[in-house]
Short mmCIF file of C-alpha atoms in Angstrom, two decimals:
data_model
loop_
_atom_site.label_atom_id
_atom_site.label_comp_id
_atom_site.label_asym_id
_atom_site.label_seq_id
_atom_site.Cartn_x
_atom_site.Cartn_y
_atom_site.Cartn_z
CA SER I 1 -13.01 -13.85 -5.65
CA GLN I 2 -11.92 -12.51 -2.61
CA THR I 3 -13.07 -9.53 -0.76
CA ILE I 4 -11.75 -7.86 2.15
CA HIS I 5 -13.74 -5.88 4.73
CA GLN I 6 -12.72 -3.25 7.52
CA TRP I 7 -14.94 -1.62 10.12
CA PRO I 8 -15.55 0.72 11.31
CA ALA I 9 -15.13 2.80 8.14
CA THR I 10 -14.83 6.02 10.41
CA LEU I 11 -14.35 6.66 14.18
CA VAL I 12 -13.94 9.57 16.80
CA GLN I 13 -12.40 8.49 19.93
CA PRO I 14 -11.09 10.38 22.81
CA VAL I 15 -7.30 10.36 24.04
CA GLY I 16 -6.95 7.44 26.62
CA SER I 17 -9.82 5.10 25.11
CA PRO I 18 -9.50 1.65 24.15
CA LEU I 19 -9.58 0.82 20.29
CA SER I 20 -10.53 -2.16 18.00
CA LEU I 21 -10.38 -2.04 14.43
CA GLU I 22 -11.57 -5.29 12.45
CA CYS I 23 -10.37 -6.82 9.26
CA THR I 24 -11.49 -9.84 7.68
CA VAL I 25 -11.01 -11.58 4.30
CA GLU I 26 -13.04 -14.02 2.11
CA GLY I 27 -12.47 -16.02 -0.56
CA THR I 28 -9.24 -17.43 0.34
CA SER I 29 -7.28 -19.72 2.70
CA ASN I 30 -4.32 -18.78 5.02
CA PRO I 31 -3.43 -15.44 3.67
CA ASN I 32 -0.69 -12.95 4.93
CA LEU I 33 -2.38 -10.07 6.62
CA TYR I 34 -1.14 -6.71 7.03
CA TRP I 35 -1.78 -3.51 8.98
CA TYR I 36 -0.75 -0.12 7.42
CA ARG I 37 -1.28 3.46 8.97
CA GLN I 38 -1.25 6.59 6.68
CA ALA I 39 -0.87 9.75 8.72
CA ALA I 40 -2.60 12.73 7.03
CA GLY I 41 -0.56 13.73 3.77
CA ARG I 42 1.92 11.23 4.57
CA GLY I 43 2.94 7.55 3.19
CA LEU I 44 2.01 4.43 4.47
CA GLN I 45 3.80 2.70 7.59
CA LEU I 46 3.38 -0.91 7.90
CA LEU I 47 2.58 -1.41 11.82
CA PHE I 48 1.89 -5.38 11.84
CA TYR I 49 1.94 -8.41 9.45
CA SER I 50 0.61 -11.84 10.21
CA VAL I 51 1.72 -15.12 8.30
CA GLY I 52 -0.70 -17.35 10.25
CA ILE I 53 -3.32 -17.51 13.23
CA GLY I 54 -1.55 -16.56 16.20
CA GLN I 55 1.38 -14.99 14.43
CA ILE I 56 2.01 -11.46 14.72
CA SER I 57 5.26 -9.47 13.83
CA SER I 58 5.29 -5.78 14.76
CA GLU I 59 7.57 -3.31 12.81
CA VAL I 60 7.14 -0.24 14.46
CA PRO I 61 6.90 -0.36 18.71
CA GLN I 62 4.08 1.61 19.64
CA ASN I 63 0.84 1.62 21.90
CA LEU I 64 -1.02 -0.55 19.32
CA SER I 65 -1.01 -4.18 19.31
CA ALA I 66 -2.44 -6.90 16.95
CA SER I 67 -4.00 -10.21 17.08
CA ARG I 68 -5.09 -12.98 14.33
CA PRO I 69 -7.81 -15.11 16.29
CA GLN I 70 -9.00 -16.84 12.81
CA ASP I 71 -7.41 -17.23 9.67
CA ARG I 72 -8.81 -14.62 7.98
CA GLN I 73 -9.48 -11.99 10.97
CA PHE I 74 -6.92 -9.57 11.62
CA ILE I 75 -7.38 -7.45 14.75
CA LEU I 76 -6.01 -3.80 15.68
CA SER I 77 -6.08 -2.96 19.31
CA SER I 78 -5.02 -0.43 21.52
CA LYS I 79 -5.69 -0.14 25.29
CA LYS I 80 -5.16 3.67 25.43
CA LEU I 81 -5.18 5.83 22.23
CA LEU I 82 -3.06 8.59 21.98
CA LEU I 83 -3.47 11.53 19.97
CA SER I 84 -0.68 10.55 17.50
CA ASP I 85 -2.70 7.62 16.63
CA SER I 86 -5.02 9.41 14.49
CA GLY I 87 -4.93 8.48 10.80
CA PHE I 88 -6.14 6.07 8.19
CA TYR I 89 -5.75 2.31 8.78
CA LEU I 90 -5.27 -0.03 6.18
CA CYS I 91 -5.42 -3.71 6.36
CA ALA I 92 -4.17 -5.56 3.23
CA TRP I 93 -4.05 -9.37 2.09
CA MET I 94 -1.82 -11.67 0.36
CA VAL I 95 -1.39 -14.94 -1.09
CA GLY I 96 1.30 -16.62 -2.79
CA ASP I 97 5.02 -16.06 -2.41
CA PRO I 98 5.65 -13.37 -4.12
CA ASP I 99 2.19 -11.85 -4.92
CA THR I 100 0.26 -8.65 -4.72
CA GLN I 101 -1.02 -7.14 -1.68
CA TYR I 102 -4.75 -6.25 -2.00
CA PHE I 103 -5.88 -3.49 0.44
CA GLY I 104 -9.50 -3.02 2.54
CA PRO I 105 -11.42 0.18 2.16
CA GLY I 106 -9.73 1.64 5.34
CA THR I 107 -11.11 2.72 8.85
CA ARG I 108 -10.37 6.62 9.39
CA LEU I 109 -9.41 7.31 13.17
CA THR I 110 -9.66 10.53 14.77
CA VAL I 111 -8.45 10.79 18.02
CA LEU I 112 -9.66 13.94 20.09
CA ALA D 1 17.89 -1.61 3.09
CA GLN D 2 14.95 -1.11 0.75
CA LYS D 3 13.82 2.33 -0.03
CA VAL D 4 11.70 4.25 -2.44
CA THR D 5 11.81 7.73 -3.51
CA GLN D 6 8.70 9.54 -5.22
CA ALA D 7 10.52 13.03 -5.54
CA GLN D 8 7.14 14.84 -7.05
CA THR D 9 4.99 15.36 -4.04
CA GLU D 10 2.31 17.10 -6.05
CA ILE D 11 1.62 17.50 -9.97
CA SER D 12 -1.33 19.41 -11.69
CA VAL D 13 -1.97 18.73 -15.40
CA VAL D 14 -4.52 20.06 -17.66
CA GLU D 15 -6.80 17.40 -19.05
CA LYS D 16 -5.90 15.70 -22.06
CA GLU D 17 -2.04 16.19 -21.14
CA ASP D 18 0.55 13.50 -20.47
CA VAL D 19 1.95 13.38 -17.11
CA THR D 20 4.84 11.14 -15.92
CA LEU D 21 5.15 10.06 -12.19
CA ASP D 22 8.71 9.05 -11.06
CA CYS D 23 9.74 6.48 -8.85
CA VAL D 24 13.26 5.72 -7.97
CA TYR D 25 14.14 2.69 -5.48
CA GLU D 26 16.89 1.31 -3.54
CA THR D 27 17.75 -2.43 -2.77
CA ARG D 28 20.32 -4.85 -2.56
CA ASP D 29 18.36 -7.91 -3.13
CA THR D 30 18.96 -9.11 -6.78
CA THR D 31 15.44 -10.10 -6.93
CA TYR D 32 12.45 -7.83 -6.33
CA TYR D 33 9.12 -6.69 -7.22
CA LEU D 34 8.10 -3.09 -7.64
CA PHE D 35 4.45 -1.51 -7.60
CA TRP D 36 2.00 1.25 -8.55
CA TYR D 37 -0.82 1.75 -6.60
CA LYS D 38 -3.66 4.64 -7.00
CA GLN D 39 -5.33 6.08 -4.02
CA PRO D 40 -8.32 7.73 -5.05
CA PRO D 41 -10.23 10.43 -2.47
CA SER D 42 -12.17 7.33 -1.11
CA GLY D 43 -8.75 5.95 0.62
CA GLU D 44 -8.76 2.47 -0.86
CA LEU D 45 -5.55 1.76 -2.55
CA VAL D 46 -5.88 0.11 -5.79
CA PHE D 47 -3.61 -1.89 -7.15
CA LEU D 48 -2.14 -1.16 -10.85
CA ILE D 49 0.93 -3.37 -11.73
CA ARG D 50 3.38 -5.47 -10.42
CA ARG D 51 6.73 -6.03 -12.19
CA ASN D 52 9.59 -8.32 -11.19
CA SER D 53 13.11 -7.58 -11.40
CA PHE D 54 14.30 -9.90 -14.38
CA ASP D 55 11.30 -8.24 -16.78
CA GLU D 56 12.36 -4.95 -18.04
CA GLN D 57 10.06 -4.86 -21.01
CA ASN D 58 7.85 -1.66 -21.09
CA GLU D 59 4.25 -1.97 -20.43
CA ILE D 60 1.10 -0.75 -21.76
CA SER D 61 -2.28 -0.88 -20.02
CA GLY D 62 -4.83 1.57 -22.06
CA ARG D 63 -3.74 4.98 -21.32
CA TYR D 64 -1.43 3.83 -18.57
CA SER D 65 2.52 3.06 -19.21
CA TRP D 66 5.14 1.81 -17.43
CA ASN D 67 8.78 2.04 -17.83
CA PHE D 68 11.46 0.02 -15.59
CA GLN D 69 15.17 0.69 -16.24
CA LYS D 70 17.63 -1.25 -13.77
CA SER D 71 20.28 0.85 -14.68
CA THR D 72 18.70 4.02 -12.95
CA SER D 73 16.59 1.87 -10.61
CA SER D 74 13.84 3.69 -11.88
CA PHE D 75 10.15 2.60 -12.43
CA ASN D 76 8.26 5.54 -13.90
CA PHE D 77 4.37 5.81 -14.50
CA THR D 78 3.11 7.73 -17.64
CA ILE D 79 -0.38 8.36 -17.97
CA THR D 80 -1.58 9.61 -21.60
CA ALA D 81 -4.44 11.97 -22.49
CA SER D 82 -5.14 12.58 -18.47
CA GLN D 83 -8.71 12.78 -17.72
CA VAL D 84 -10.05 14.24 -14.35
CA VAL D 85 -10.88 10.66 -12.67
CA ASP D 86 -7.22 10.17 -12.76
CA SER D 87 -6.72 12.42 -9.86
CA ALA D 88 -5.50 10.79 -7.01
CA VAL D 89 -2.53 10.28 -4.88
CA TYR D 90 -0.39 7.57 -6.62
CA PHE D 91 2.08 5.27 -4.78
CA CYS D 92 5.21 3.34 -5.80
CA ALA D 93 6.25 0.43 -3.81
CA LEU D 94 8.99 -2.23 -3.52
CA SER D 95 8.83 -5.54 -2.07
CA GLU D 96 11.67 -8.16 -1.23
CA ALA D 97 11.38 -11.73 -3.40
CA VAL D 98 11.90 -13.67 -0.13
CA GLY D 99 11.75 -11.69 2.89
CA GLN D 100 13.39 -12.74 5.83
CA THR D 101 10.01 -13.16 7.51
CA GLY D 102 8.41 -14.88 4.42
CA ALA D 103 5.94 -12.04 4.60
CA ASN D 104 7.07 -9.98 1.33
CA ASN D 105 6.46 -6.63 3.17
CA LEU D 106 5.70 -3.85 1.15
CA PHE D 107 7.94 -0.56 1.10
CA PHE D 108 6.10 2.80 -0.04
CA GLY D 109 7.28 5.78 -1.53
CA THR D 110 5.61 9.10 -0.03
CA GLY D 111 3.23 9.54 -3.05
CA THR D 112 2.32 11.97 -5.64
CA ARG D 113 -0.63 13.81 -5.59
CA LEU D 114 -2.02 14.09 -9.20
CA THR D 115 -4.53 16.80 -10.08
CA VAL D 116 -6.21 16.71 -13.47
CA ILE D 117 -8.06 20.13 -14.16
CA PRO D 118 -10.99 20.03 -16.62
#
């Protein structure tokens, strides 16, 4: 069966520091991968998605970036965090067209 | 453009009451998919149901039921005999059948926070 992992689970970072969040999927091949952000008390905002290795599409211009170095690995990065980057970051995967997106456990990021 | 509206921000019910969560959507696509997800306090989004635009049959799964009506662009979710474990934020979402990018991006509503009081 497929599983999706995210780490770290929680992170507290100072403003201006770098960021690296990792998402990995097991049990499937060539999934679509997604990064979402949920600000406190808000809905989900799609940040990036990837349909294959090295292919990244950005939905929202910001100081975040994403990379997909391997088929089942998706990384969210920033060179310098802003206060507004605080939130709950969720990774999701999908196989099939169309199909359902399944979400990871999330990373709660607090920027101080 | 796709849009999902969940007008109910928060709902509180007493245990064993029935509750309906509303979802209204907008899309110009003739083929699309609708979803409901549950987000318990732990934060992870749990998939509940997917419906395609050609299937308007209502669906029942235990205490959960869904009413899809294309005429009113609604996809409402009813919990019968609510329980404390049903307390969560519930999200309705829409995806285009064949996205321009092939990625089937999900468009989420803002969610409804359900609190079931024992």
